PDB file of C-alpha atoms in Angstrom:
ATOM      1  CA  MET A 253       0.000   0.000   0.000  1.00 94.00           C
ATOM      2  CA  LYS A 254       1.078   3.554  -0.666  1.00 96.00           C
ATOM      3  CA  LYS A 255       0.065   6.905   0.766  1.00 96.00           C
ATOM      4  CA  ILE A 256      -0.268   9.632  -1.857  1.00 97.00           C
ATOM      5  CA  GLU A 257      -0.023  13.164  -0.450  1.00 98.00           C
ATOM      6  CA  VAL A 258      -0.863  16.068  -2.754  1.00 97.00           C
ATOM      7  CA  VAL A 259      -0.072  19.697  -1.895  1.00 96.00           C
ATOM      8  CA  THR A 260      -1.609  22.174  -4.326  1.00 94.00           C
ATOM      9  CA  ARG A 261      -3.715  25.298  -4.700  1.00 92.00           C
ATOM     10  CA  PRO A 262      -7.202  25.251  -3.137  1.00 94.00           C
ATOM     11  CA  GLU A 263      -8.940  25.737  -6.479  1.00 94.00           C
ATOM     12  CA  LYS A 264      -7.517  22.384  -7.647  1.00 94.00           C
ATOM     13  CA  LEU A 265      -9.440  20.394  -5.007  1.00 95.00           C
ATOM     14  CA  VAL A 266     -12.505  19.691  -7.184  1.00 95.00           C
ATOM     15  CA  GLY A 267     -10.372  18.230  -9.979  1.00 95.00           C
ATOM     16  CA  LEU A 268      -8.341  16.218  -7.488  1.00 95.00           C
ATOM     17  CA  LYS A 269     -11.498  14.757  -5.937  1.00 95.00           C
ATOM     18  CA  GLU A 270     -12.791  13.807  -9.394  1.00 95.00           C
ATOM     19  CA  VAL A 271      -9.544  11.989 -10.227  1.00 96.00           C
ATOM     20  CA  LEU A 272      -9.550  10.076  -6.957  1.00 95.00           C
ATOM     21  CA  ALA A 273     -13.241   9.178  -7.336  1.00 94.00           C
ATOM     22  CA  SER A 274     -12.567   7.863 -10.855  1.00 95.00           C
ATOM     23  CA  HIS A 275     -10.027   5.466  -9.309  1.00 95.00           C
ATOM     24  CA  ASN A 276     -12.499   4.336  -6.617  1.00 92.00           C
ATOM     25  CA  CYS A 277     -10.522   5.873  -3.761  1.00 89.00           C
ATOM     26  CA  MET A 278     -12.992   5.444  -0.920  1.00 80.00           C
ATOM     27  CA  GLY A 279     -11.475   7.788   1.628  1.00 88.00           C
ATOM     28  CA  MET A 280      -9.549  11.019   1.554  1.00 93.00           C
ATOM     29  CA  THR A 281      -8.282  13.459   4.149  1.00 95.00           C
ATOM     30  CA  VAL A 282      -7.857  17.130   3.242  1.00 96.00           C
ATOM     31  CA  TYR A 283      -6.080  19.821   5.250  1.00 96.00           C
ATOM     32  CA  SER A 284      -5.928  23.569   4.723  1.00 96.00           C
ATOM     33  CA  VAL A 285      -2.253  24.503   4.920  1.00 94.00           C
ATOM     34  CA  MET A 286       0.042  27.418   4.133  1.00 90.00           C
ATOM     35  CA  GLY A 287       3.269  27.136   2.223  1.00 85.00           C
ATOM     36  CA  CYS A 288       5.559  28.209  -0.565  1.00 80.00           C
ATOM     37  CA  GLY A 289       8.042  26.675  -2.931  1.00 75.00           C
ATOM     38  CA  ARG A 290      11.041  27.884  -4.889  1.00 67.00           C
ATOM     39  CA  GLN A 291       9.343  31.174  -5.716  1.00 65.00           C
ATOM     40  CA  LYS A 292       9.047  31.978  -1.969  1.00 59.00           C
ATOM     41  CA  GLY A 293       5.343  32.666  -2.371  1.00 58.00           C
ATOM     42  CA  TYR A 294       5.898  35.378  -4.961  1.00 57.00           C
ATOM     43  CA  LEU A 295       2.903  36.247  -7.098  1.00 57.00           C
ATOM     44  CA  PRO A 296       3.267  38.696 -10.011  1.00 57.00           C
ATOM     45  CA  GLU A 297       0.517  40.918  -8.617  1.00 54.00           C
ATOM     46  CA  MET A 298       2.289  41.288  -5.252  1.00 55.00           C
ATOM     47  CA  ASN A 299       4.955  43.829  -4.386  1.00 57.00           C
ATOM     48  CA  PHE A 300       7.951  41.565  -3.802  1.00 54.00           C
ATOM     49  CA  THR A 301      11.161  42.839  -2.239  1.00 55.00           C
ATOM     50  CA  GLY A 302      13.167  39.665  -2.825  1.00 57.00           C
ATOM     51  CA  ASP A 303      13.859  38.959   0.859  1.00 59.00           C
ATOM     52  CA  ASP A 304      10.390  38.129   2.113  1.00 65.00           C
ATOM     53  CA  ILE A 305       8.821  34.700   2.079  1.00 65.00           C
ATOM     54  CA  ASN A 306       5.064  34.778   1.606  1.00 75.00           C
ATOM     55  CA  LEU A 307       3.092  31.759   2.736  1.00 83.00           C
ATOM     56  CA  LEU A 308       0.252  31.085   0.329  1.00 85.00           C
ATOM     57  CA  PRO A 309      -2.925  29.119   1.044  1.00 90.00           C
ATOM     58  CA  LYS A 310      -2.700  25.499  -0.116  1.00 93.00           C
ATOM     59  CA  ILE A 311      -4.554  22.268   0.421  1.00 96.00           C
ATOM     60  CA  MET A 312      -2.959  18.973   1.360  1.00 97.00           C
ATOM     61  CA  ALA A 313      -4.920  15.848   0.545  1.00 96.00           C
ATOM     62  CA  PHE A 314      -3.943  12.274   1.152  1.00 95.00           C
ATOM     63  CA  VAL A 315      -5.246   8.845   0.265  1.00 96.00           C
ATOM     64  CA  VAL A 316      -3.985   5.312   0.804  1.00 95.00           C
ATOM     65  CA  VAL A 317      -4.166   3.043  -2.241  1.00 94.00           C
ATOM     66  CA  GLU A 318      -2.948  -0.317  -3.480  1.00 93.00           C
ATOM     67  CA  ASP A 319       0.506  -0.366  -5.079  1.00 94.00           C
ATOM     68  CA  GLU A 320      -0.852  -1.430  -8.485  1.00 95.00           C
ATOM     69  CA  VAL A 321      -2.855   1.765  -9.075  1.00 95.00           C
ATOM     70  CA  VAL A 322      -0.317   4.363  -7.922  1.00 97.00           C
ATOM     71  CA  GLU A 323       1.196   5.171 -11.332  1.00 97.00           C
ATOM     72  CA  ASP A 324      -2.218   5.559 -12.986  1.00 97.00           C
ATOM     73  CA  ILE A 325      -3.418   7.854 -10.201  1.00 97.00           C
ATOM     74  CA  LEU A 326      -0.249   9.970 -10.353  1.00 97.00           C
ATOM     75  CA  ALA A 327      -0.549  10.344 -14.128  1.00 97.00           C
ATOM     76  CA  ASP A 328      -4.179  11.425 -13.846  1.00 97.00           C
ATOM     77  CA  ILE A 329      -3.490  13.858 -10.997  1.00 97.00           C
ATOM     78  CA  THR A 330      -0.646  15.585 -12.818  1.00 96.00           C
ATOM     79  CA  ALA A 331      -2.681  15.763 -16.045  1.00 96.00           C
ATOM     80  CA  THR A 332      -5.716  17.187 -14.240  1.00 95.00           C
ATOM     81  CA  ILE A 333      -4.254  19.728 -11.825  1.00 93.00           C
ATOM     82  CA  GLY A 334      -1.018  20.579 -13.595  1.00 92.00           C
ATOM     83  CA  THR A 335      -0.779  23.837 -15.516  1.00 89.00           C
ATOM     84  CA  GLY A 336       2.968  23.876 -16.176  1.00 87.00           C
ATOM     85  CA  LYS A 337       3.317  27.000 -14.051  1.00 83.00           C
ATOM     86  CA  ASN A 338       4.800  27.694 -10.639  1.00 78.00           C
ATOM     87  CA  GLY A 339       2.519  26.759  -7.785  1.00 79.00           C
ATOM     88  CA  ASP A 340       1.047  23.563  -9.233  1.00 86.00           C
ATOM     89  CA  GLY A 341       2.248  21.747  -6.131  1.00 91.00           C
ATOM     90  CA  LYS A 342       3.965  18.549  -5.145  1.00 95.00           C
ATOM     91  CA  ILE A 343       2.990  14.906  -4.792  1.00 97.00           C
ATOM     92  CA  PHE A 344       4.656  12.662  -2.230  1.00 98.00           C
ATOM     93  CA  VAL A 345       4.325   8.865  -2.271  1.00 98.00           C
ATOM     94  CA  THR A 346       5.307   6.818   0.762  1.00 98.00           C
ATOM     95  CA  ASP A 347       4.962   3.188   1.838  1.00 97.00           C
ATOM     96  CA  VAL A 348       2.228   2.296   4.310  1.00 95.00           C
ATOM     97  CA  LEU A 349       3.258  -0.612   6.498  1.00 95.00           C
ATOM     98  CA  GLU A 350      -0.148  -1.250   7.995  1.00 93.00           C
ATOM     99  CA  ALA A 351      -3.627   0.239   8.076  1.00 91.00           C
ATOM    100  CA  VAL A 352      -6.318  -0.560  10.644  1.00 93.00           C
ATOM    101  CA  ARG A 353      -9.979   0.481  10.497  1.00 91.00           C
ATOM    102  CA  VAL A 354     -10.768   1.293  14.124  1.00 92.00           C
ATOM    103  CA  ARG A 355     -14.487   0.477  14.025  1.00 92.00           C
ATOM    104  CA  THR A 356     -14.126  -3.086  12.649  1.00 93.00           C
ATOM    105  CA  ASN A 357     -10.438  -3.848  13.254  1.00 92.00           C
ATOM    106  CA  GLU A 358     -10.056  -4.626   9.530  1.00 91.00           C
ATOM    107  CA  ARG A 359      -6.471  -4.533   8.411  1.00 92.00           C
ATOM    108  CA  ASN A 360      -4.511  -3.378   5.372  1.00 88.00           C
ATOM    109  CA  SER A 361      -6.416  -3.726   2.055  1.00 84.00           C
ATOM    110  CA  ASP A 362      -9.717  -4.367   3.855  1.00 86.00           C
ATOM    111  CA  ALA A 363      -9.194  -1.235   5.937  1.00 83.00           C
ATOM    112  CA  ILE A 364      -8.675   1.122   2.982  1.00 82.00           C
ATOM    113  CA  GLY A 365     -11.436  -0.133   0.669  1.00 72.00           C
TER     114      GLY A 365
END
């Protein structure tokens, strides 16, 4: 199992949810976060001095999926939310050693489906 974490702009959430739904991802957690990347939060419409770091609003969503579907999901996410411009975000993929559904004590694949 893999955990896919996506950090991107808030307006990309609808497209992200559609991609995950199309891959039958049954659960998702979404956080509102602040952050910046290489551009230090610079937006063309802002007055930027070059020394400041501006934290911009972002969302961070994560899902846990089976290993076999990771590459398809990543391809669809990047195609859907990517614009080719700064600020599109990042995707992190990590191994999940074990998952337990608290209510039923189901484990691993049964717990994420």
